[in-house]
PDB file of C-alpha atoms in Angstrom:
ATOM      1  CA  MET D   5     126.495 113.791 151.103  1.00  0.00           C
ATOM      2  CA  LYS D   6     122.759 114.331 150.892  1.00  0.00           C
ATOM      3  CA  VAL D   7     121.735 117.889 151.582  1.00  0.00           C
ATOM      4  CA  THR D   8     118.138 118.704 152.541  1.00  0.00           C
ATOM      5  CA  ARG D   9     117.384 122.140 151.205  1.00  0.00           C
ATOM      6  CA  ARG D  10     115.109 124.740 152.731  1.00  0.00           C
ATOM      7  CA  LEU D  11     111.552 124.667 151.420  1.00  0.00           C
ATOM      8  CA  ILE D  12     110.052 127.848 150.049  1.00  0.00           C
ATOM      9  CA  THR D  13     106.274 128.310 149.848  1.00  0.00           C
ATOM     10  CA  VAL D  14     105.121 131.416 148.052  1.00  0.00           C
ATOM     11  CA  GLY D  15     101.979 132.842 146.562  1.00  0.00           C
ATOM     12  CA  PHE D  16     103.060 134.151 143.173  1.00  0.00           C
ATOM     13  CA  ALA D  17     100.543 136.955 143.001  1.00  0.00           C
ATOM     14  CA  ALA D  18     101.383 138.154 146.503  1.00  0.00           C
ATOM     15  CA  VAL D  19     105.095 138.108 145.809  1.00  0.00           C
ATOM     16  CA  MET D  20     104.756 140.014 142.562  1.00  0.00           C
ATOM     17  CA  ALA D  21     102.333 142.519 144.073  1.00  0.00           C
ATOM     18  CA  ALA D  22     104.810 143.239 146.825  1.00  0.00           C
ATOM     19  CA  GLY D  23     107.541 143.802 144.256  1.00  0.00           C
ATOM     20  CA  VAL D  24     109.786 141.174 145.810  1.00  0.00           C
ATOM     21  CA  ALA D  25     112.404 139.764 143.458  1.00  0.00           C
ATOM     22  CA  MET D  26     112.473 135.961 143.381  1.00  0.00           C
ATOM     23  CA  PRO D  27     115.816 134.148 143.263  1.00  0.00           C
ATOM     24  CA  SER D  28     116.700 133.430 139.679  1.00  0.00           C
ATOM     25  CA  PHE D  29     117.834 129.834 139.945  1.00  0.00           C
ATOM     26  CA  ALA D  30     117.790 126.825 142.242  1.00  0.00           C
ATOM     27  CA  ALA D  31     119.937 123.815 141.392  1.00  0.00           C
ATOM     28  CA  ASP D  32     117.537 121.191 142.735  1.00  0.00           C
ATOM     29  CA  LEU D  33     114.097 122.759 142.646  1.00  0.00           C
ATOM     30  CA  ILE D  34     110.724 121.085 142.143  1.00  0.00           C
ATOM     31  CA  ALA D  35     107.775 123.370 141.382  1.00  0.00           C
ATOM     32  CA  ILE D  36     104.407 122.286 142.796  1.00  0.00           C
ATOM     33  CA  ILE D  37     101.427 124.024 141.190  1.00  0.00           C
ATOM     34  CA  THR D  38      97.818 123.371 142.241  1.00  0.00           C
ATOM     35  CA  PRO D  39      94.428 125.065 142.452  1.00  0.00           C
ATOM     36  CA  SER D  40      93.562 127.101 145.552  1.00  0.00           C
ATOM     37  CA  HIS D  41      94.386 125.640 148.954  1.00  0.00           C
ATOM     38  CA  ASP D  42      90.977 126.847 150.139  1.00  0.00           C
ATOM     39  CA  ASN D  43      89.913 123.393 148.975  1.00  0.00           C
ATOM     40  CA  PRO D  44      91.499 120.932 151.434  1.00  0.00           C
ATOM     41  CA  PHE D  45      92.012 118.385 148.654  1.00  0.00           C
ATOM     42  CA  PHE D  46      94.399 120.662 146.790  1.00  0.00           C
ATOM     43  CA  LYS D  47      96.119 121.664 150.008  1.00  0.00           C
ATOM     44  CA  ALA D  48      96.724 117.975 150.773  1.00  0.00           C
ATOM     45  CA  GLU D  49      98.297 117.561 147.334  1.00  0.00           C
ATOM     46  CA  ALA D  50     100.685 120.446 147.958  1.00  0.00           C
ATOM     47  CA  VAL D  51     101.556 119.266 151.470  1.00  0.00           C
ATOM     48  CA  GLY D  52     102.177 115.713 150.278  1.00  0.00           C
ATOM     49  CA  ALA D  53     104.333 116.775 147.340  1.00  0.00           C
ATOM     50  CA  GLU D  54     106.291 119.246 149.444  1.00  0.00           C
ATOM     51  CA  ALA D  55     106.972 116.649 152.142  1.00  0.00           C
ATOM     52  CA  LYS D  56     108.205 114.112 149.590  1.00  0.00           C
ATOM     53  CA  ALA D  57     110.395 116.697 147.875  1.00  0.00           C
ATOM     54  CA  LYS D  58     111.978 117.572 151.212  1.00  0.00           C
ATOM     55  CA  GLU D  59     112.523 113.893 152.000  1.00  0.00           C
ATOM     56  CA  LEU D  60     114.344 113.446 148.684  1.00  0.00           C
ATOM     57  CA  GLY D  61     116.526 116.521 149.216  1.00  0.00           C
ATOM     58  CA  TYR D  62     114.866 119.059 146.930  1.00  0.00           C
ATOM     59  CA  GLU D  63     113.847 122.645 147.395  1.00  0.00           C
ATOM     60  CA  ALA D  64     110.135 123.106 146.682  1.00  0.00           C
ATOM     61  CA  LEU D  65     108.367 126.078 145.158  1.00  0.00           C
ATOM     62  CA  VAL D  66     104.643 125.844 145.970  1.00  0.00           C
ATOM     63  CA  LEU D  67     102.373 127.954 143.761  1.00  0.00           C
ATOM     64  CA  VAL D  68      98.608 128.323 143.282  1.00  0.00           C
ATOM     65  CA  HIS D  69      96.895 129.000 139.943  1.00  0.00           C
ATOM     66  CA  ASP D  70      93.312 129.394 141.242  1.00  0.00           C
ATOM     67  CA  ASP D  71      91.951 127.483 138.221  1.00  0.00           C
ATOM     68  CA  ASP D  72      93.049 130.362 135.998  1.00  0.00           C
ATOM     69  CA  ALA D  73      94.805 129.055 132.881  1.00  0.00           C
ATOM     70  CA  ASN D  74      96.528 132.399 132.242  1.00  0.00           C
ATOM     71  CA  LYS D  75      97.892 132.520 135.769  1.00  0.00           C
ATOM     72  CA  GLN D  76      98.978 128.889 135.414  1.00  0.00           C
ATOM     73  CA  SER D  77     100.942 129.814 132.288  1.00  0.00           C
ATOM     74  CA  GLN D  78     102.668 132.602 134.226  1.00  0.00           C
ATOM     75  CA  LEU D  79     103.554 130.180 137.009  1.00  0.00           C
ATOM     76  CA  ILE D  80     105.018 127.752 134.470  1.00  0.00           C
ATOM     77  CA  ASP D  81     107.151 130.672 133.261  1.00  0.00           C
ATOM     78  CA  THR D  82     108.225 131.221 136.869  1.00  0.00           C
ATOM     79  CA  ALA D  83     109.231 127.558 137.187  1.00  0.00           C
ATOM     80  CA  ILE D  84     111.176 127.779 133.928  1.00  0.00           C
ATOM     81  CA  GLY D  85     112.878 130.980 135.043  1.00  0.00           C
ATOM     82  CA  ARG D  86     113.829 129.415 138.346  1.00  0.00           C
ATOM     83  CA  GLY D  87     115.416 126.464 136.570  1.00  0.00           C
ATOM     84  CA  ALA D  88     113.111 123.879 138.125  1.00  0.00           C
ATOM     85  CA  LYS D  89     114.112 120.271 137.576  1.00  0.00           C
ATOM     86  CA  ALA D  90     110.465 119.169 137.388  1.00  0.00           C
ATOM     87  CA  ILE D  91     106.913 120.442 137.751  1.00  0.00           C
ATOM     88  CA  ILE D  92     104.188 118.704 139.753  1.00  0.00           C
ATOM     89  CA  LEU D  93     100.902 120.042 138.389  1.00  0.00           C
ATOM     90  CA  ASP D  94      97.205 119.761 139.176  1.00  0.00           C
ATOM     91  CA  ASN D  95      96.164 121.676 136.101  1.00  0.00           C
ATOM     92  CA  ALA D  96      93.696 124.452 135.312  1.00  0.00           C
ATOM     93  CA  GLY D  97      91.815 122.725 132.500  1.00  0.00           C
ATOM     94  CA  ALA D  98      92.191 119.665 130.295  1.00  0.00           C
ATOM     95  CA  ASP D  99      92.452 121.666 127.068  1.00  0.00           C
ATOM     96  CA  ALA D 100      93.685 125.014 128.363  1.00  0.00           C
ATOM     97  CA  SER D 101      96.703 123.449 130.091  1.00  0.00           C
ATOM     98  CA  VAL D 102      98.211 121.574 127.150  1.00  0.00           C
ATOM     99  CA  ALA D 103     100.149 124.582 125.848  1.00  0.00           C
ATOM    100  CA  ALA D 104     101.589 125.377 129.284  1.00  0.00           C
ATOM    101  CA  VAL D 105     102.797 121.815 129.829  1.00  0.00           C
ATOM    102  CA  GLN D 106     104.243 121.774 126.302  1.00  0.00           C
ATOM    103  CA  LYS D 107     106.015 125.062 127.051  1.00  0.00           C
ATOM    104  CA  ALA D 108     107.682 123.466 130.064  1.00  0.00           C
ATOM    105  CA  LYS D 109     108.671 120.432 128.006  1.00  0.00           C
ATOM    106  CA  ASP D 110     110.168 122.648 125.306  1.00  0.00           C
ATOM    107  CA  ALA D 111     112.219 124.344 128.034  1.00  0.00           C
ATOM    108  CA  GLY D 112     113.546 120.952 129.129  1.00  0.00           C
ATOM    109  CA  ILE D 113     111.412 120.691 132.261  1.00  0.00           C
ATOM    110  CA  PRO D 114     109.339 117.507 132.673  1.00  0.00           C
ATOM    111  CA  SER D 115     105.825 117.737 134.096  1.00  0.00           C
ATOM    112  CA  PHE D 116     104.134 115.173 136.325  1.00  0.00           C
ATOM    113  CA  LEU D 117     100.384 115.679 136.475  1.00  0.00           C
ATOM    114  CA  ILE D 118      98.152 114.743 139.390  1.00  0.00           C
ATOM    115  CA  ASP D 119      94.378 114.555 139.897  1.00  0.00           C
ATOM    116  CA  ARG D 120      93.384 116.070 136.541  1.00  0.00           C
ATOM    117  CA  GLU D 121      94.544 114.821 133.181  1.00  0.00           C
ATOM    118  CA  ILE D 122      95.092 116.909 130.064  1.00  0.00           C
ATOM    119  CA  ASN D 123      93.729 116.139 126.617  1.00  0.00           C
ATOM    120  CA  ALA D 124      97.106 115.256 125.138  1.00  0.00           C
ATOM    121  CA  ALA D 125      99.497 112.331 125.368  1.00  0.00           C
ATOM    122  CA  GLY D 126     103.288 112.529 125.322  1.00  0.00           C
ATOM    123  CA  VAL D 127     103.459 116.080 126.654  1.00  0.00           C
ATOM    124  CA  ALA D 128     103.667 115.231 130.363  1.00  0.00           C
ATOM    125  CA  VAL D 129     105.894 112.414 131.606  1.00  0.00           C
ATOM    126  CA  SER D 130     103.099 111.032 133.759  1.00  0.00           C
ATOM    127  CA  GLN D 131      99.459 111.691 134.593  1.00  0.00           C
ATOM    128  CA  ILE D 132      98.475 110.174 137.930  1.00  0.00           C
ATOM    129  CA  VAL D 133      94.739 110.428 138.450  1.00  0.00           C
ATOM    130  CA  SER D 134      92.058 108.854 140.568  1.00  0.00           C
ATOM    131  CA  ASN D 135      89.850 106.279 138.875  1.00  0.00           C
ATOM    132  CA  ASN D 136      87.010 108.775 138.884  1.00  0.00           C
ATOM    133  CA  TYR D 137      84.580 106.545 137.014  1.00  0.00           C
ATOM    134  CA  GLN D 138      85.103 103.639 139.412  1.00  0.00           C
ATOM    135  CA  GLY D 139      84.819 105.982 142.383  1.00  0.00           C
ATOM    136  CA  ALA D 140      81.667 107.611 141.045  1.00  0.00           C
ATOM    137  CA  GLN D 141      80.031 104.236 140.601  1.00  0.00           C
ATOM    138  CA  LEU D 142      80.872 103.358 144.212  1.00  0.00           C
ATOM    139  CA  GLY D 143      79.354 106.620 145.368  1.00  0.00           C
ATOM    140  CA  ALA D 144      76.254 106.215 143.218  1.00  0.00           C
ATOM    141  CA  GLU D 145      75.635 102.679 144.456  1.00  0.00           C
ATOM    142  CA  GLU D 146      75.762 103.918 148.049  1.00  0.00           C
ATOM    143  CA  PHE D 147      73.537 106.890 147.197  1.00  0.00           C
ATOM    144  CA  VAL D 148      70.881 104.651 145.635  1.00  0.00           C
ATOM    145  CA  LYS D 149      71.019 102.348 148.658  1.00  0.00           C
ATOM    146  CA  LEU D 150      70.642 105.260 151.084  1.00  0.00           C
ATOM    147  CA  MET D 151      67.718 106.598 149.037  1.00  0.00           C
ATOM    148  CA  GLY D 152      65.935 103.242 149.139  1.00  0.00           C
ATOM    149  CA  GLU D 153      66.154 103.101 145.330  1.00  0.00           C
ATOM    150  CA  LYS D 154      63.567 105.871 144.899  1.00  0.00           C
ATOM    151  CA  GLY D 155      62.987 109.590 145.317  1.00  0.00           C
ATOM    152  CA  ASN D 156      63.693 113.016 143.860  1.00  0.00           C
ATOM    153  CA  TYR D 157      67.322 114.077 143.845  1.00  0.00           C
ATOM    154  CA  VAL D 158      69.640 116.882 142.784  1.00  0.00           C
ATOM    155  CA  GLU D 159      73.092 116.547 141.222  1.00  0.00           C
ATOM    156  CA  LEU D 160      75.728 119.222 141.795  1.00  0.00           C
ATOM    157  CA  VAL D 161      78.387 118.995 139.079  1.00  0.00           C
ATOM    158  CA  GLY D 162      81.958 120.279 139.198  1.00  0.00           C
ATOM    159  CA  LYS D 163      83.730 122.767 136.947  1.00  0.00           C
ATOM    160  CA  GLU D 164      82.730 122.092 133.351  1.00  0.00           C
ATOM    161  CA  SER D 165      86.276 122.575 132.003  1.00  0.00           C
ATOM    162  CA  ASP D 166      87.534 119.853 134.353  1.00  0.00           C
ATOM    163  CA  THR D 167      87.443 116.391 132.785  1.00  0.00           C
ATOM    164  CA  ASN D 168      86.836 114.847 136.204  1.00  0.00           C
ATOM    165  CA  ALA D 169      83.478 116.604 136.525  1.00  0.00           C
ATOM    166  CA  GLY D 170      82.120 114.883 133.435  1.00  0.00           C
ATOM    167  CA  ILE D 171      83.623 111.498 134.291  1.00  0.00           C
ATOM    168  CA  ARG D 172      82.096 111.524 137.768  1.00  0.00           C
ATOM    169  CA  SER D 173      78.701 112.609 136.482  1.00  0.00           C
ATOM    170  CA  LYS D 174      78.728 109.796 133.919  1.00  0.00           C
ATOM    171  CA  GLY D 175      79.720 107.288 136.593  1.00  0.00           C
ATOM    172  CA  TYR D 176      76.875 108.469 138.780  1.00  0.00           C
ATOM    173  CA  HIS D 177      74.281 108.222 136.029  1.00  0.00           C
ATOM    174  CA  ASP D 178      75.440 104.870 134.687  1.00  0.00           C
ATOM    175  CA  VAL D 179      74.319 103.513 138.067  1.00  0.00           C
ATOM    176  CA  ILE D 180      71.429 105.765 139.123  1.00  0.00           C
ATOM    177  CA  ASP D 181      69.674 105.730 135.748  1.00  0.00           C
ATOM    178  CA  GLU D 182      69.147 101.986 136.134  1.00  0.00           C
ATOM    179  CA  TYR D 183      66.600 102.758 138.860  1.00  0.00           C
ATOM    180  CA  PRO D 184      63.390 104.151 137.303  1.00  0.00           C
ATOM    181  CA  ASP D 185      62.068 105.487 140.608  1.00  0.00           C
ATOM    182  CA  MET D 186      65.118 107.726 141.064  1.00  0.00           C
ATOM    183  CA  LYS D 187      64.135 111.092 139.565  1.00  0.00           C
ATOM    184  CA  MET D 188      66.683 113.865 138.992  1.00  0.00           C
ATOM    185  CA  VAL D 189      64.801 117.165 139.393  1.00  0.00           C
ATOM    186  CA  ALA D 190      67.811 119.480 138.986  1.00  0.00           C
ATOM    187  CA  GLN D 191      71.401 119.306 137.771  1.00  0.00           C
ATOM    188  CA  GLN D 192      73.660 122.341 138.096  1.00  0.00           C
ATOM    189  CA  SER D 193      77.358 123.112 138.151  1.00  0.00           C
ATOM    190  CA  ALA D 194      78.654 124.664 141.361  1.00  0.00           C
ATOM    191  CA  ASN D 195      82.257 124.732 140.074  1.00  0.00           C
ATOM    192  CA  TRP D 196      83.657 122.691 142.983  1.00  0.00           C
ATOM    193  CA  SER D 197      82.789 125.641 145.289  1.00  0.00           C
ATOM    194  CA  GLN D 198      81.183 125.369 148.731  1.00  0.00           C
ATOM    195  CA  THR D 199      79.849 128.926 148.571  1.00  0.00           C
ATOM    196  CA  GLU D 200      78.418 128.438 145.093  1.00  0.00           C
ATOM    197  CA  ALA D 201      76.880 125.098 146.074  1.00  0.00           C
ATOM    198  CA  TYR D 202      75.121 126.794 148.988  1.00  0.00           C
ATOM    199  CA  SER D 203      73.591 129.482 146.781  1.00  0.00           C
ATOM    200  CA  LYS D 204      72.688 127.032 144.001  1.00  0.00           C
ATOM    201  CA  MET D 205      71.033 124.743 146.536  1.00  0.00           C
ATOM    202  CA  GLU D 206      68.987 127.615 147.941  1.00  0.00           C
ATOM    203  CA  THR D 207      67.695 128.425 144.452  1.00  0.00           C
ATOM    204  CA  ILE D 208      66.988 124.788 143.615  1.00  0.00           C
ATOM    205  CA  LEU D 209      64.990 124.331 146.819  1.00  0.00           C
ATOM    206  CA  GLN D 210      62.719 127.229 145.907  1.00  0.00           C
ATOM    207  CA  ALA D 211      61.686 125.451 142.702  1.00  0.00           C
ATOM    208  CA  ASN D 212      61.956 121.886 144.037  1.00  0.00           C
ATOM    209  CA  PRO D 213      61.165 121.785 147.764  1.00  0.00           C
ATOM    210  CA  ASP D 214      60.325 118.075 147.699  1.00  0.00           C
ATOM    211  CA  ILE D 215      63.720 116.415 147.328  1.00  0.00           C
ATOM    212  CA  GLN D 216      65.114 113.409 149.144  1.00  0.00           C
ATOM    213  CA  GLY D 217      68.745 113.450 148.056  1.00  0.00           C
ATOM    214  CA  VAL D 218      71.727 115.428 146.742  1.00  0.00           C
ATOM    215  CA  ILE D 219      74.716 113.782 145.079  1.00  0.00           C
ATOM    216  CA  ALA D 220      77.666 116.140 144.694  1.00  0.00           C
ATOM    217  CA  GLY D 221      80.732 115.865 142.483  1.00  0.00           C
ATOM    218  CA  ASN D 222      83.058 116.774 145.346  1.00  0.00           C
ATOM    219  CA  ASP D 223      83.088 117.284 149.098  1.00  0.00           C
ATOM    220  CA  THR D 224      83.150 121.071 149.152  1.00  0.00           C
ATOM    221  CA  MET D 225      79.933 121.171 147.127  1.00  0.00           C
ATOM    222  CA  ALA D 226      78.434 118.542 149.437  1.00  0.00           C
ATOM    223  CA  MET D 227      79.294 120.744 152.423  1.00  0.00           C
ATOM    224  CA  GLY D 228      77.634 123.737 150.770  1.00  0.00           C
ATOM    225  CA  ALA D 229      74.552 121.688 149.921  1.00  0.00           C
ATOM    226  CA  ILE D 230      74.025 120.310 153.402  1.00  0.00           C
ATOM    227  CA  ALA D 231      74.479 123.755 154.943  1.00  0.00           C
ATOM    228  CA  ALA D 232      71.730 125.128 152.682  1.00  0.00           C
ATOM    229  CA  LEU D 233      69.479 122.176 153.447  1.00  0.00           C
ATOM    230  CA  GLN D 234      69.961 122.564 157.178  1.00  0.00           C
ATOM    231  CA  ALA D 235      69.281 126.298 156.943  1.00  0.00           C
ATOM    232  CA  ALA D 236      66.009 125.438 155.190  1.00  0.00           C
ATOM    233  CA  GLY D 237      65.087 122.969 157.928  1.00  0.00           C
ATOM    234  CA  LYS D 238      65.537 119.948 155.660  1.00  0.00           C
ATOM    235  CA  LYS D 239      67.668 117.732 157.857  1.00  0.00           C
ATOM    236  CA  ASP D 240      66.536 114.378 156.457  1.00  0.00           C
ATOM    237  CA  VAL D 241      67.795 114.864 152.888  1.00  0.00           C
ATOM    238  CA  ILE D 242      70.506 112.365 151.909  1.00  0.00           C
ATOM    239  CA  VAL D 243      73.747 114.093 150.844  1.00  0.00           C
ATOM    240  CA  THR D 244      76.862 112.392 149.470  1.00  0.00           C
ATOM    241  CA  GLY D 245      80.149 113.769 148.179  1.00  0.00           C
ATOM    242  CA  PHE D 246      83.419 112.790 146.536  1.00  0.00           C
ATOM    243  CA  ASP D 247      87.024 113.353 147.728  1.00  0.00           C
ATOM    244  CA  GLY D 248      87.377 112.126 151.313  1.00  0.00           C
ATOM    245  CA  SER D 249      87.994 115.397 153.152  1.00  0.00           C
ATOM    246  CA  ASN D 250      88.286 115.730 156.913  1.00  0.00           C
ATOM    247  CA  ASP D 251      85.312 118.125 156.889  1.00  0.00           C
ATOM    248  CA  VAL D 252      83.049 115.516 155.336  1.00  0.00           C
ATOM    249  CA  ARG D 253      84.493 112.817 157.592  1.00  0.00           C
ATOM    250  CA  ASP D 254      83.435 114.897 160.586  1.00  0.00           C
ATOM    251  CA  SER D 255      80.004 115.503 159.064  1.00  0.00           C
ATOM    252  CA  ILE D 256      79.524 111.768 158.492  1.00  0.00           C
ATOM    253  CA  LYS D 257      80.481 111.007 162.086  1.00  0.00           C
ATOM    254  CA  ALA D 258      78.012 113.666 163.272  1.00  0.00           C
ATOM    255  CA  GLY D 259      75.186 112.175 161.191  1.00  0.00           C
ATOM    256  CA  GLY D 260      75.126 114.886 158.513  1.00  0.00           C
ATOM    257  CA  ILE D 261      76.541 113.913 155.125  1.00  0.00           C
ATOM    258  CA  LYS D 262      76.067 110.181 154.648  1.00  0.00           C
ATOM    259  CA  ALA D 263      78.972 109.122 152.434  1.00  0.00           C
ATOM    260  CA  THR D 264      81.850 110.223 150.252  1.00  0.00           C
ATOM    261  CA  VAL D 265      84.427 108.606 147.993  1.00  0.00           C
ATOM    262  CA  LEU D 266      88.080 108.803 148.971  1.00  0.00           C
ATOM    263  CA  GLN D 267      90.575 109.676 146.287  1.00  0.00           C
ATOM    264  CA  PRO D 268      94.167 109.523 147.537  1.00  0.00           C
ATOM    265  CA  ALA D 269      95.332 113.130 147.070  1.00  0.00           C
ATOM    266  CA  TYR D 270      98.343 112.876 149.364  1.00  0.00           C
ATOM    267  CA  ALA D 271      99.521 109.557 147.906  1.00  0.00           C
ATOM    268  CA  GLN D 272      99.104 110.771 144.311  1.00  0.00           C
ATOM    269  CA  ALA D 273     101.233 113.815 144.979  1.00  0.00           C
ATOM    270  CA  GLN D 274     103.950 111.816 146.707  1.00  0.00           C
ATOM    271  CA  LEU D 275     104.048 109.271 143.890  1.00  0.00           C
ATOM    272  CA  ALA D 276     104.408 112.092 141.349  1.00  0.00           C
ATOM    273  CA  VAL D 277     107.405 113.524 143.214  1.00  0.00           C
ATOM    274  CA  GLN D 278     108.995 110.077 143.438  1.00  0.00           C
ATOM    275  CA  GLN D 279     108.533 109.605 139.692  1.00  0.00           C
ATOM    276  CA  ALA D 280     109.993 113.060 139.091  1.00  0.00           C
ATOM    277  CA  HIS D 281     113.024 112.148 141.200  1.00  0.00           C
ATOM    278  CA  ASP D 282     113.488 108.877 139.295  1.00  0.00           C
ATOM    279  CA  PHE D 283     113.304 110.752 136.000  1.00  0.00           C
ATOM    280  CA  ILE D 284     115.695 113.492 137.128  1.00  0.00           C
ATOM    281  CA  THR D 285     118.296 111.077 138.481  1.00  0.00           C
ATOM    282  CA  SER D 286     118.124 108.237 135.958  1.00  0.00           C
ATOM    283  CA  GLY D 287     115.800 109.197 133.112  1.00  0.00           C
ATOM    284  CA  LYS D 288     113.404 106.459 134.204  1.00  0.00           C
ATOM    285  CA  LYS D 289     109.805 106.900 133.089  1.00  0.00           C
ATOM    286  CA  PRO D 290     106.752 105.069 134.435  1.00  0.00           C
ATOM    287  CA  ALA D 291     105.588 102.134 132.324  1.00  0.00           C
ATOM    288  CA  GLU D 292     102.420 104.048 131.405  1.00  0.00           C
ATOM    289  CA  GLU D 293     101.941 107.799 131.192  1.00  0.00           C
ATOM    290  CA  LYS D 294      98.374 107.649 132.508  1.00  0.00           C
ATOM    291  CA  GLN D 295      98.051 105.854 135.825  1.00  0.00           C
ATOM    292  CA  LEU D 296      94.775 105.259 137.653  1.00  0.00           C
ATOM    293  CA  MET D 297      94.457 104.932 141.425  1.00  0.00           C
ATOM    294  CA  ASP D 298      91.250 103.313 142.687  1.00  0.00           C
ATOM    295  CA  CYS D 299      88.924 105.122 145.072  1.00  0.00           C
ATOM    296  CA  VAL D 300      87.367 103.849 148.319  1.00  0.00           C
ATOM    297  CA  LEU D 301      83.842 104.352 149.673  1.00  0.00           C
ATOM    298  CA  ILE D 302      83.700 106.200 152.993  1.00  0.00           C
ATOM    299  CA  ASN D 303      80.607 105.997 155.190  1.00  0.00           C
ATOM    300  CA  ALA D 304      79.738 105.649 158.870  1.00  0.00           C
ATOM    301  CA  ASP D 305      81.450 102.244 158.961  1.00  0.00           C
ATOM    302  CA  ASN D 306      84.962 103.533 158.234  1.00  0.00           C
ATOM    303  CA  ALA D 307      84.885 107.342 158.552  1.00  0.00           C
ATOM    304  CA  ASP D 308      86.825 107.206 161.821  1.00  0.00           C
ATOM    305  CA  LYS D 309      89.801 105.761 159.914  1.00  0.00           C
ATOM    306  CA  LEU D 310      89.945 108.656 157.445  1.00  0.00           C
ATOM    307  CA  GLU D 311      92.629 111.295 157.947  1.00  0.00           C
ATOM    308  CA  THR D 312      93.717 113.883 155.367  1.00  0.00           C
ATOM    309  CA  PHE D 313      92.632 111.941 152.266  1.00  0.00           C
ATOM    310  CA  ALA D 314      94.071 108.632 153.464  1.00  0.00           C
ATOM    311  CA  LEU D 315      92.775 105.639 155.416  1.00  0.00           C
ATOM    312  CA  LYS D 316      94.699 104.799 158.572  1.00  0.00           C
ATOM    313  CA  ASP D 317      95.518 101.157 159.263  1.00  0.00           C
TER     314      ASP D 317
END
């Protein structure tokens, strides 16, 4: 008889700070570890993975590493101590996370990575990531079109330790740099942060008031950029993002941000849990460790079909 077990969602730091003892073992537990849920993309990953785990009859332990590799290592220890059957992980750095994933493997716990890959093969069972280069090229093509193939622009780059930040930036420039009248006047990392993007944009505008566009490496940075632009009275600057969040969808529909690129956070997470279940129950591995999922351009033509990092039929 299939038993659906109660889901447990905890914040590790909060639990430890409160001095609450965590149960030592769960027979059918899947640990889901992501960056902060303040970013709706990572929250969608956790929600999608948790829902799939529940559907398949597992207990889920949802943890947040806040892009801190040391905290991530502690959370891996928690998963090991709890006897997790598998770990679903959106990691805290391509290099910094290899040892933590290897530690789980050495403890007999398979890891299934989503969104961000690590710089090692054969350590995780699978790495399911968006085709960030393909998506970035889609976004850049739309950005160039919106800009009329000319003008001064700013690029806001993601966290430098995150492989995706570099891949997206390269995808952008492999398109934009083909247009000689497109001039990048500033390029700065805002670390995927809306607050940081706002402050960086304020500073950039002081030195470069004459800009026509901003292309951001994710949606939260795009939201920060457009807020700073609007506060400065610059409502005609073209802003595009990358992720496909509901916040940016709403901005597109309201005539603010012009476009984004959807990467399927929810679907990636659910696929990872399904692959974990297949591995747990039969030892089946995916045909390829690294699996790419294509991205989709979102603009005013299809924004109304976007809901929580997925397109509705």
